[in-house]
XYZ file of C-alpha atoms in Angstrom:
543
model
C -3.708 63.600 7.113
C -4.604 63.057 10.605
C -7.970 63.528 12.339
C -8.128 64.799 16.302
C -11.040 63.647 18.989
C -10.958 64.333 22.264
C -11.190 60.332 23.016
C -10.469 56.803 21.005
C -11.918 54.017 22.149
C -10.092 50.552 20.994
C -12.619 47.715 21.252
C -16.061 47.019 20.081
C -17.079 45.236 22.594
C -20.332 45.707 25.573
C -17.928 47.642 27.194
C -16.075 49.782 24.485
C -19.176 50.440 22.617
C -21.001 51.649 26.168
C -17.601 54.042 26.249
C -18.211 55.838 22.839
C -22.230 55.776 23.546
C -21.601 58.333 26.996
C -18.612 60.176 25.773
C -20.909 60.826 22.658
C -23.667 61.539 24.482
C -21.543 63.724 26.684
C -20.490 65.818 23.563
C -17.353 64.731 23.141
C -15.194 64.044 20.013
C -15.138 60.471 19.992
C -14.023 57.436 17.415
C -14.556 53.894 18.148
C -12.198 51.639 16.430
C -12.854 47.513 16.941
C -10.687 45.335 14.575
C -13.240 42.600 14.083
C -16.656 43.318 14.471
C -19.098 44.646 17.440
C -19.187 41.886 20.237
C -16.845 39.402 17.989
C -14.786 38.614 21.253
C -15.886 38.089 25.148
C -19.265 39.899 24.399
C -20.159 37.493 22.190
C -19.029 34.130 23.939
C -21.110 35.164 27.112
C -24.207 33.242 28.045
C -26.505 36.326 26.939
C -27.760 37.348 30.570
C -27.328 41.055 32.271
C -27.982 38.905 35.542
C -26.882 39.672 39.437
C -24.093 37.248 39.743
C -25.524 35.340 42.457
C -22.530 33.041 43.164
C -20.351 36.537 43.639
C -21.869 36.504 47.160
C -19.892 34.233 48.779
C -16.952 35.968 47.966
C -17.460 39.247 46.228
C -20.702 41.239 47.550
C -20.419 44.490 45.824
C -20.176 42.805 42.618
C -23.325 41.338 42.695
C -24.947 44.721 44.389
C -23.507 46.486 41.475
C -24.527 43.810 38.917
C -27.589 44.005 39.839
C -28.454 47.727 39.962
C -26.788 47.873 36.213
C -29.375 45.187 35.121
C -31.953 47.204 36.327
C -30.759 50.209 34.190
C -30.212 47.903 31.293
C -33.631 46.911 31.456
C -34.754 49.743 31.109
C -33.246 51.145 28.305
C -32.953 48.167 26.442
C -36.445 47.018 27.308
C -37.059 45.356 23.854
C -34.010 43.094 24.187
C -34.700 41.233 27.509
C -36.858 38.365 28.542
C -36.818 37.104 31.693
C -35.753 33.523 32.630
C -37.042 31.944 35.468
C -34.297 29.547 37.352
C -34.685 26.344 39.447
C -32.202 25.206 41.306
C -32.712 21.369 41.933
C -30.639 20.064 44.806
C -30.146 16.369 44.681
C -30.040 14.021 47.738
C -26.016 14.313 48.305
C -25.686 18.006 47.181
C -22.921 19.456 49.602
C -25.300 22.605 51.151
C -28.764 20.705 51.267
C -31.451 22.506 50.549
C -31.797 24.000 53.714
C -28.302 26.221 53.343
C -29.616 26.794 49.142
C -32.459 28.466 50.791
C -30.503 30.731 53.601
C -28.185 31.555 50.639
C -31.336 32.765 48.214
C -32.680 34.877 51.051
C -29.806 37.098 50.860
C -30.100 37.352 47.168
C -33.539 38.221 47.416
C -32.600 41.519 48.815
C -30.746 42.301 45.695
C -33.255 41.112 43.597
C -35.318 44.245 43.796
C -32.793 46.416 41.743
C -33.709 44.258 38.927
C -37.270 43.432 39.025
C -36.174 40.252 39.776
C -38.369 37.954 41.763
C -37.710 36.563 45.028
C -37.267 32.909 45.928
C -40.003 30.222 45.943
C -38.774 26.446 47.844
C -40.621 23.331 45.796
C -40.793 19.558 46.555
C -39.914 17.297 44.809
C -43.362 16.851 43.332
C -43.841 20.041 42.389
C -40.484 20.469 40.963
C -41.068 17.718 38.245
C -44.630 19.057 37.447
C -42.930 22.147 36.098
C -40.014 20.271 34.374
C -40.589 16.580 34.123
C -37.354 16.448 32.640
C -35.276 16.466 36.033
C -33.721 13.715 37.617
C -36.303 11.822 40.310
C -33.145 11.905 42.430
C -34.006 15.172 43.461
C -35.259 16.066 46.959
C -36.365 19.789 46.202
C -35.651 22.612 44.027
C -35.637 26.421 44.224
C -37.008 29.143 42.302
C -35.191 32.208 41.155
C -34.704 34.261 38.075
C -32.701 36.391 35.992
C -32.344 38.391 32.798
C -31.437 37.323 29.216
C -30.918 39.692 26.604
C -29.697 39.638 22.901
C -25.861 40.796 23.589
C -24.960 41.242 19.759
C -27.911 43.517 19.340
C -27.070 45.478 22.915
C -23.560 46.281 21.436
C -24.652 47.126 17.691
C -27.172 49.619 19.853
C -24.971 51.227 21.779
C -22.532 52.007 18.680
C -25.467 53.305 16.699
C -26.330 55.350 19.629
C -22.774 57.086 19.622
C -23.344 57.327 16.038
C -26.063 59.319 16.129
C -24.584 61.419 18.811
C -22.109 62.366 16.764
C -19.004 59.913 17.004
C -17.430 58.061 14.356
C -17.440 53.981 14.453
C -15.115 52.277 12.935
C -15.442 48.436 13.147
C -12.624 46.011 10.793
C -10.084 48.462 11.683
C -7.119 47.237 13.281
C -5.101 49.381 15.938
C -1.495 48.569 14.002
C 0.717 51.144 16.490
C 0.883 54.138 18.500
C 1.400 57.768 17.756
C 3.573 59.346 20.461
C 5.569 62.327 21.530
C 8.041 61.333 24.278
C 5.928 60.292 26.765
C 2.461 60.944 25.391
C 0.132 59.269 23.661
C -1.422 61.143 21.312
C -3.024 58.994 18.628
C -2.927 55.595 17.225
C -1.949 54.361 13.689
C -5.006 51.957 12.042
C -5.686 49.749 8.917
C -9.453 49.135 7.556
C -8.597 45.551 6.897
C -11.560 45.747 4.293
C -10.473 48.315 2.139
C -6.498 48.047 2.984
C -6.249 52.155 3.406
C -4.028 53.272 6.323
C -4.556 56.369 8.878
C -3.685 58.366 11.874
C -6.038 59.057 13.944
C -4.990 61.855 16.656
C -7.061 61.775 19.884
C -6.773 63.950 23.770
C -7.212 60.420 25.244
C -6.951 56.546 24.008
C -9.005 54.257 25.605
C -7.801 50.688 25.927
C -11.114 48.428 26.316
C -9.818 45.664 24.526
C -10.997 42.691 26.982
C -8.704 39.902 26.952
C -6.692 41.930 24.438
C -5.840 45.023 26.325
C -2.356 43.499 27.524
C -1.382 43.381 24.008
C -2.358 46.800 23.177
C -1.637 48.465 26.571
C 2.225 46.985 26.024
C 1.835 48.663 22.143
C 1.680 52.035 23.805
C 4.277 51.138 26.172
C 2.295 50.181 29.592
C 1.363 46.831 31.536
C -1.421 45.611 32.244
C -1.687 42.066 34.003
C -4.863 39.523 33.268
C -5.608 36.004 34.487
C -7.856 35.318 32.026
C -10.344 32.446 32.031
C -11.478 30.129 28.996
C -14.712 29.324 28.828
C -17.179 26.908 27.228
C -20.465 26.147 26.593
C -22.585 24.106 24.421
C -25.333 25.149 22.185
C -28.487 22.987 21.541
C -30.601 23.500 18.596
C -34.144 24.055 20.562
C -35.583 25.100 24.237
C -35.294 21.886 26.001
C -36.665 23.698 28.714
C -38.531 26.775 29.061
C -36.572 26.796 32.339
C -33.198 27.896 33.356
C -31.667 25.792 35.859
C -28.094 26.095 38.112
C -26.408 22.983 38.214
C -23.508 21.786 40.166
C -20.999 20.319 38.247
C -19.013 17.234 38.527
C -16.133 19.544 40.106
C -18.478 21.320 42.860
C -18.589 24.559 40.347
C -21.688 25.986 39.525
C -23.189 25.935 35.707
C -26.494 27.424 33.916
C -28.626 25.441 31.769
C -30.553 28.135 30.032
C -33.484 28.620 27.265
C -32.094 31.480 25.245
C -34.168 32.294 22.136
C -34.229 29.143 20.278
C -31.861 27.627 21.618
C -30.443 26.358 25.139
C -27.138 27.223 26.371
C -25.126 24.996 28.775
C -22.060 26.276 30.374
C -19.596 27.588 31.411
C -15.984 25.926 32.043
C -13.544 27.932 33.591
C -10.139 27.573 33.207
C -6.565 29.937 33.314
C -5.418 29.870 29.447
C -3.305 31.971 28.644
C -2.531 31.498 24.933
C -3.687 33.688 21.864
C -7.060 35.164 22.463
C -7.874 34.719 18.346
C -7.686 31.535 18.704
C -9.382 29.509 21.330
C -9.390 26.016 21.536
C -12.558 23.839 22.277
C -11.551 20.251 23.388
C -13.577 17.469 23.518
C -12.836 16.855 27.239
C -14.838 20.380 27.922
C -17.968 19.010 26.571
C -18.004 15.588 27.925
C -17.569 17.464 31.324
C -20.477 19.329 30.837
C -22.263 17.086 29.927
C -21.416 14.763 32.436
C -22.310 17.276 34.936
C -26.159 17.972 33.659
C -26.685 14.607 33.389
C -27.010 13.662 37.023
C -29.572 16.597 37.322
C -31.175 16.220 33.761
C -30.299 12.274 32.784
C -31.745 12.914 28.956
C -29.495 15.610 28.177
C -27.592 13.271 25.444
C -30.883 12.843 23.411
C -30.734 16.513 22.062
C -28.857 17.540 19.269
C -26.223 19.304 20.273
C -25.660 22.211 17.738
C -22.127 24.081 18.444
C -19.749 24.490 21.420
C -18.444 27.938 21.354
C -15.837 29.247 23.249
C -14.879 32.914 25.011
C -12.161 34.236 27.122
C -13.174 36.407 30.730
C -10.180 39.270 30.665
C -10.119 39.156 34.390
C -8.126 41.309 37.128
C -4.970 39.331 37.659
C -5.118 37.582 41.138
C -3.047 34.483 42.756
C -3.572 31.616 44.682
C -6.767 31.660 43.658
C -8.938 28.449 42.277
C -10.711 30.332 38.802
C -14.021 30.219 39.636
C -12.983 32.682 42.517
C -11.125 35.170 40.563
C -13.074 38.153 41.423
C -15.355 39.786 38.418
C -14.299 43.499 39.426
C -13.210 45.779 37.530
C -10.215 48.063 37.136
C -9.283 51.771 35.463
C -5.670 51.783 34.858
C -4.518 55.807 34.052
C -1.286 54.705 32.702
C -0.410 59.134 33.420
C 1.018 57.169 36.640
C 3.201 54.856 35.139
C 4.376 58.025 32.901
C 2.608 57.255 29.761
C 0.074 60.257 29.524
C -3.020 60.300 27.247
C -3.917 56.443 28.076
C -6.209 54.610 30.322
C -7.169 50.776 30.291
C -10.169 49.577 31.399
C -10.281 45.511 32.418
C -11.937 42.927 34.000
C -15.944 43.078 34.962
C -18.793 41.632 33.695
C -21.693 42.073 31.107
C -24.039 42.829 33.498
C -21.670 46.138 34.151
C -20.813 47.329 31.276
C -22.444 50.754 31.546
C -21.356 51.430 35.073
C -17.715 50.437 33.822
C -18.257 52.921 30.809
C -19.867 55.341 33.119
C -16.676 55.074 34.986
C -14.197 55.566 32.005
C -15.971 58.515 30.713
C -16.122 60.699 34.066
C -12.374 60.072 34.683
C -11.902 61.507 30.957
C -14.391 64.680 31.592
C -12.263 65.265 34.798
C -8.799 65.315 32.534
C -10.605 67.230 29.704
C -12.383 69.622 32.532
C -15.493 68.852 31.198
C -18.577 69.377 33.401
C -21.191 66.874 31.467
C -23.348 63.985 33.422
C -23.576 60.881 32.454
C -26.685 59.687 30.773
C -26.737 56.059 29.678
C -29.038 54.994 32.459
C -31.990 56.828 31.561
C -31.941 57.526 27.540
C -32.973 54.434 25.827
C -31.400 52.871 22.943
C -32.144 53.146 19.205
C -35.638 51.487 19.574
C -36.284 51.421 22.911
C -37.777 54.607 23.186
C -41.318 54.074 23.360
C -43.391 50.267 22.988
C -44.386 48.749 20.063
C -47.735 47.406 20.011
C -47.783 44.170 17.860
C -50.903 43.579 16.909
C -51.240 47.088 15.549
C -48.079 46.851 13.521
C -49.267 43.368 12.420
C -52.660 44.932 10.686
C -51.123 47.813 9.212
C -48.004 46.229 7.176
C -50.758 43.152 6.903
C -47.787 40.666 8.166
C -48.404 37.028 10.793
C -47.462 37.719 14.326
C -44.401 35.841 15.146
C -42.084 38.128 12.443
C -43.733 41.134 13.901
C -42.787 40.045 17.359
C -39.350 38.884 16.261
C -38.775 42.112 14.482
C -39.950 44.382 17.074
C -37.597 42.329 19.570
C -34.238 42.839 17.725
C -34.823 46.640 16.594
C -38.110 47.921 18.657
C -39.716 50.821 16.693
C -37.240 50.742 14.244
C -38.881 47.868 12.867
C -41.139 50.080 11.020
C -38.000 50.644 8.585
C -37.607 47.537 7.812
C -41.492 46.942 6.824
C -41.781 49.550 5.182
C -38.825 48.136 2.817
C -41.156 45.488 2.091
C -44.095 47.750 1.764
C -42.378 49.529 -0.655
C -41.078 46.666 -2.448
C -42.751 43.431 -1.500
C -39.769 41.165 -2.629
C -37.813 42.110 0.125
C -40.479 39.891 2.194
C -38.214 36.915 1.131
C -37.484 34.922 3.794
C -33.560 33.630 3.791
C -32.690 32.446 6.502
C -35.759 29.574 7.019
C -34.563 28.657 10.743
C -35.000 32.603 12.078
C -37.739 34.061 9.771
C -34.635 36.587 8.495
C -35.664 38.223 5.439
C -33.963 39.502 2.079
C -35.504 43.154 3.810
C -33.737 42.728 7.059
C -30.393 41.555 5.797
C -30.134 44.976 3.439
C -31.078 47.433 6.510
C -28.227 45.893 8.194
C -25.993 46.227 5.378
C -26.674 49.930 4.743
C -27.461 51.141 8.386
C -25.449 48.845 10.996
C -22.074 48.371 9.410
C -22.516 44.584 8.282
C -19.210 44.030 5.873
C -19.359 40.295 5.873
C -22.157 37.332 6.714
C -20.603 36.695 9.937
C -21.694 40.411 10.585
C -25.072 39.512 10.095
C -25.008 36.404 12.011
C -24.443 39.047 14.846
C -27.170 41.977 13.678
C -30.443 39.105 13.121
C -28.771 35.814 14.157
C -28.162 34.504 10.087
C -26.378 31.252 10.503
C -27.122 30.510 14.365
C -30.489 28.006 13.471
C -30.047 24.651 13.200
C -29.204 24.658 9.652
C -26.268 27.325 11.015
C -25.792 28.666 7.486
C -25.776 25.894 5.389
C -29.172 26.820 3.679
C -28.845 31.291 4.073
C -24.723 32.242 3.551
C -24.874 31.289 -0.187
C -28.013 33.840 -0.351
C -26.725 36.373 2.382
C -23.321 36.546 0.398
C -25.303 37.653 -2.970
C -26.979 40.226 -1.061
C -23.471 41.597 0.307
C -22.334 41.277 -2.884
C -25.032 43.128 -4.515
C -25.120 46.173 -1.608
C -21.204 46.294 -1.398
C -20.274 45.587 -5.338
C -18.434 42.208 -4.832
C -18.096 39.710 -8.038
C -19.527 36.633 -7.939
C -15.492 35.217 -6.527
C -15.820 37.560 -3.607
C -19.339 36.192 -2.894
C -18.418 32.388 -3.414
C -15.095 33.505 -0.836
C -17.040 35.222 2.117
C -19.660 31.717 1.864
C -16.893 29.503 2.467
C -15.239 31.827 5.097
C -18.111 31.580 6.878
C -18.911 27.949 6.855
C -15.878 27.418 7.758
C -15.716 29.141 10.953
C -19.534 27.764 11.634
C -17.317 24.525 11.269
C -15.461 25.200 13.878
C -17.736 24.991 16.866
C -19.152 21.772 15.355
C -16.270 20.023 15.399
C -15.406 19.618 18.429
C -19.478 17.637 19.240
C -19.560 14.875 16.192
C -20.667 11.859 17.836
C -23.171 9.229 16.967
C -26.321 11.004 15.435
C -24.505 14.230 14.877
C -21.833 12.988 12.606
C -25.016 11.663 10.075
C -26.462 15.212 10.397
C -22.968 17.228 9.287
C -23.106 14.223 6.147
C -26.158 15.889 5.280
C -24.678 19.449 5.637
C -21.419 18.493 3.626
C -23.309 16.892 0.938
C -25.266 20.094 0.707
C -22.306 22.120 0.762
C -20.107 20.638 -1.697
C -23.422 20.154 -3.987
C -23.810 24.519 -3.758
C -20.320 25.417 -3.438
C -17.705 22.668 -5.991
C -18.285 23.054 -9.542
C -19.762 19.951 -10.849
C -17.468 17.516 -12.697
C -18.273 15.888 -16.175
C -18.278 12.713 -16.780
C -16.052 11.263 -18.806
C-alpha cells in the first residue's frame, strides 16, 4: 500500500536535506529518501567551509554575493557548528598578479565580506608574515589576510533532516529510489528499497524532487527527463593534525588556486579539479593527484612532506553543464529544472551550486513547489535555528553540573549545542556510558547510542559522519571493533553481522589510504594491519 505527500525529496545531501527542512517547516507533506546516508556524496567530500567564493569574482559575481549572504544566514542558525578560519595569502616573488593586484582584488571582496561577519583585508611583510606562521617559504615577499567560515558539514546535514523530522516529515536514509511511478505523462510517485531491511514500497507524492548532486542525470533520465552536468572530480588530502592554525590560498603548480586549511584536527589540502565523467560511486584517487598537490604547497610551505599524511578523499562538484570552458571556470550557479516543460509533470531537478548555498537553493525549490501546490507559506530557514542552535551553551556551567573536564564539554556542545545535555545525562544516569571509544575524538560509548536511537546511524560509517568515529589518526583501527558491538547491541545484530560491518568499514577507511603509502606511511599502515588481523582473523594453532 502506497503512502501520498505533497513532495519527495531524492537525496540526502546539504541541499536535499535543506529541501525537506523548509517544505516541513512550511507544512507540507514531505519524505526524504537518500540511498546512502546524509552527506555520503558531494556534501561530504567538500572542504567543510560555508565561505564567499572569493575566486567566483573574476568571473561569476553574483555567486559570491549570494554565497556570501547564505553564510551569513548559516551562521546564524547553525552558530554552534562554525569556527572561523583566518586566511593568508602569501604571494611569492614570481607570483603572476604581485601583491599589488592580490590587494586591489581583496578590496572588492571586502565589500562582500560584511554579509558574513567576515573580516576585511590586512597586507603583511614578509617579516610579519613568518612571525605568524614560521612555516612559510622565506621566498615570500608579502602575504594577505582574509578569512572565512568552516563548519562541521556532516553535522549541518544530519541537522537539517532532524529539523524536518520534527516538523513533521518522514526521513528515510539507505533507501534506494529503484523506479518511477507514472501515469502517462505524470509523475506521481517513486518505487524504493530499504537496502537494510530488503522491504519494498511505493511512495505516492504531488511533486518529486530530484536533488541528487552528481546523480540527478541518472535519476532525472529514470523518470524520463535530461538533465546535462559537467561534473568535476576533486581531491584533497587529509593530514592527521593542525599544521597550522592558519588557512592559507595557494597557487598551484597549474596557476589554479588551492586552500590549505586547519579543520578540527586535522588540515585539509585541496582541491583538484578535473571533468570525469565516470560512475559517481566510485571515484578514483590517483597518485598523480597527490603528488600535484603536494608539489604545489611545497613552494609556499617547503615542509609539507614531513607530516603524516592521513587519507586523500575524493568528491564529485555536479556542476551546470558549460563548454569551452577550462574547469576551474565552470560557473558554481545553480539551476531549477521543472521538467512540466519538457512534458513530464510532477518533477523538478535541482543542480549545480555550492555548499555555501544550499538554503537559498532549497529556499528556491520549495517556493516554486508552494506556487504549483497554491500554497501561501514563507520560507523560514534563515531565521529558525537548528536542533541545538537555539539558544548558547555556557561551558563552564555545563562542565560543574554533569562534573565532566572542559574539552568533552566543548566538543559536545560543538557537534549537538544544547542537546548535549541528552547525552550527559545518559552518563548521569548510567555512568558507564562515560566510556570513551573512540581515543583520537574523545567519542564516548554515550554518544555513539544517542546517535543510534535518535539520528538514524544503521552502520559505523554512519557514525563516522554523526561524531567523526574513524576520522582520528587511528581512523578506526582502535573504535569500529567497539562501535560495531554497540550497533549490534542497539540494532540486534549477531556477533557475524558485527565482525561484517568492522571489516566493511576498514575497508573503505582503506581506501583513501591507499592511494598516500610512501616512506614513513607504509611502516605506520604495518602497524595498523598487524593490529587488524591480530582483532579481526581467528588465531591459528600450532601444530
Amino acid at each position: 500500500m502506497s503512502k501520498t505527500y505533497d513532495i519527495a525529496v531524492i537525496g540526502g545531501g546539504a541541499t536535499g536535506t535543506g529541501i525537506a527542512r523548509d517544505a516541513a517547516l512550511r507544512g507540507l507533506k514531505t519524505i526524504l529518501i537518500e540511498k546512502k546516508d546524509f552527506s555520503a556524496g558531494t556534501t561530504g567530500a567538500c572542504g567543510g567551509m560555508i565561505h564567499g567564493g572569493s575566486r567566483y569574482l573574476l568571473f561569476d559575481v553574483e555567486t559570491t554575493r549570494l554565497s556570501c549572504i547564505d553564510s551569513g544566514y548559516i551562521q546564524n542558525i547553525a552558530s554552534n557548528l562554525i569556527f572561523r578560519i583566518p586566511f593568508l595569502i602569501p604571494v611569492m616573488k614570481d607570483d603572476k598578479y604581485g601583491i599589488e593586484k592580490w590587494e586591489a582584488f581583496l578590496k572588492v571582496y571586502d565589500k562582500f565580506q560584511r554579509y558574513k561577519s567576515g573580516k576585511g583585508h590586512t597586507r603583511l611583510t614578509k617579516e610579519e608574515a613568518l612571525r605568524l606562521e614560521p612555516g612559510l617559504s622565506h621566498d615570500i615577499v608579502g602575504a594577505l589576510s582574509m578569512d572565512e567560515w568552516g563548519i562541521d558539514v556532516f553535522r549541518l546535514t544530519v541537522l537539517n533532516a532532524l529539523s524536518a523530522r520534527e516538523a513533521g516529515a518522514d526521513i528515510r536514509n539507505h533507501t534506494e529510489v529503484a523506479g518511477f511511478i507514472k501515469t502517462g505523462q505524470r509523475v506521481k510517485g517513486v518505487r524504493v528499497k530499504d537496502k537494510i531491511s530488503g522491504r519494498a514500497e511505493d511512495i505516492e507524492a504531488k511533486i518529486i524532487v530530484n536533488a541528487a548532486g552528481p546523480w540527478v542525470t541518472k535519476i532525472a533520465k529514470m523518470a524520463g527527463a535530461s538533465v546535462k552536468l559537467r561534473p568535476s572530480r576533486g581531491v584533497q588530502i587529509v593530514f592527521e593534525r593542525r599544521i597550522s592554525n592558519l588557512g592559507m590560498t595557494i597557487t598551484a603548480i597549474d596557476g589554479r588556486p588551492l586552500y590549505f586549511i586547519p579543520h578540527e584536527h586535522t588540515t585539509i589540502l585541496g582541491t583538484t579539479d578535473d571533468d570525469y565523467f565516470g560512475d559517481p560511486d566510485n571515484l578514483p584517487i590517483y597518485n598523480d593527484d597527490i603528488e600535484y598537490l603536494l608539489t604545489s604547497a611545497q613552494r609556499v610551505f617547503p615542509e609539507i612532506r614531513k607530516y603524516r599524511r592521513m587519507r586523500a578523499m575524493a568528491g564529485l562538484r555536479p556542476s551546470l553543464f558549460e563548454w569551452g570552458k577550462v574547469e576551474e571556470d565552470v560557473s558554481r550557479e545553480f539551476e531549477i529544472f521543472d521538467h512540466e516543460k519538457d512534458g513530464i509533470n510532477g518533477f523538478i531537478t535541482i543542480a549545480g551550486g555550492k555548499l555555501a548555498m544550499y538554503r537559498l537553493m532549497a529556499e528556491k525549490v520549495t517556493d516554486l513547489i508552494c506556487h504549483k501546490l497554491k500554497i501561501d507559506k514563507k520560507c523560514t530557514t534563515h531565521t529558525a535555528p537548528l536542533p541545538g542552535a537555539e539558544e548558547a551553551v555556557d561551558t563552564v556551567s555545563l562542565t560543574r553540573e554533569f562534573k565532566m573536564p572542559l574539552y568533552p564539554a566543548r566538543r559536545l556542545i560543538f557537534k549537538y549545542g544544547t542537546r548535549a545535555r541528552d547525552i550527559l545525562k545518559m552518563i548521569k544516569a548510567d555512568p558507564y556510558l562515560g566510556s570513551v571509544i573512540c581515543n583520537c575524538e574523545a567519542i564516548t560509548e554515550a554518544e555513539i547510542r544517542y546517535c543510534i536511537r535518535n539520528e538514524w546511524a544503521f552502520t559505523v560509517d554512519d557514525l563516522r559522519r554523526r561524531a567523526r568515529l574513524g576520522m582520528g589518526p587511528c581512523q578506526g583501527m582502535r573504535c569500529a571493533s567497539t562501535a560495531a558491538a554497540i550497533l549490534g547491541d542497539e540494532l540486534g545484530w549477531n556477533s557475524v553481522k558485527i565482525k561484517e560491518e568492522t571489516v566493511n568499514f576498514l575497508q573503505e577507511r582503506w581506501k583513501g589510504k591507499r592511494p598516500l603509502l610512501d616512506g614513513a606511511q607504509i611502516l605506520q599502515e604495518e602497524l595498523n594491519q598487524a593490529v587488524y588481523c591480530n582483532l579481526l582473523t581467528p588465531r591459528q594453532t600450532q601444530p
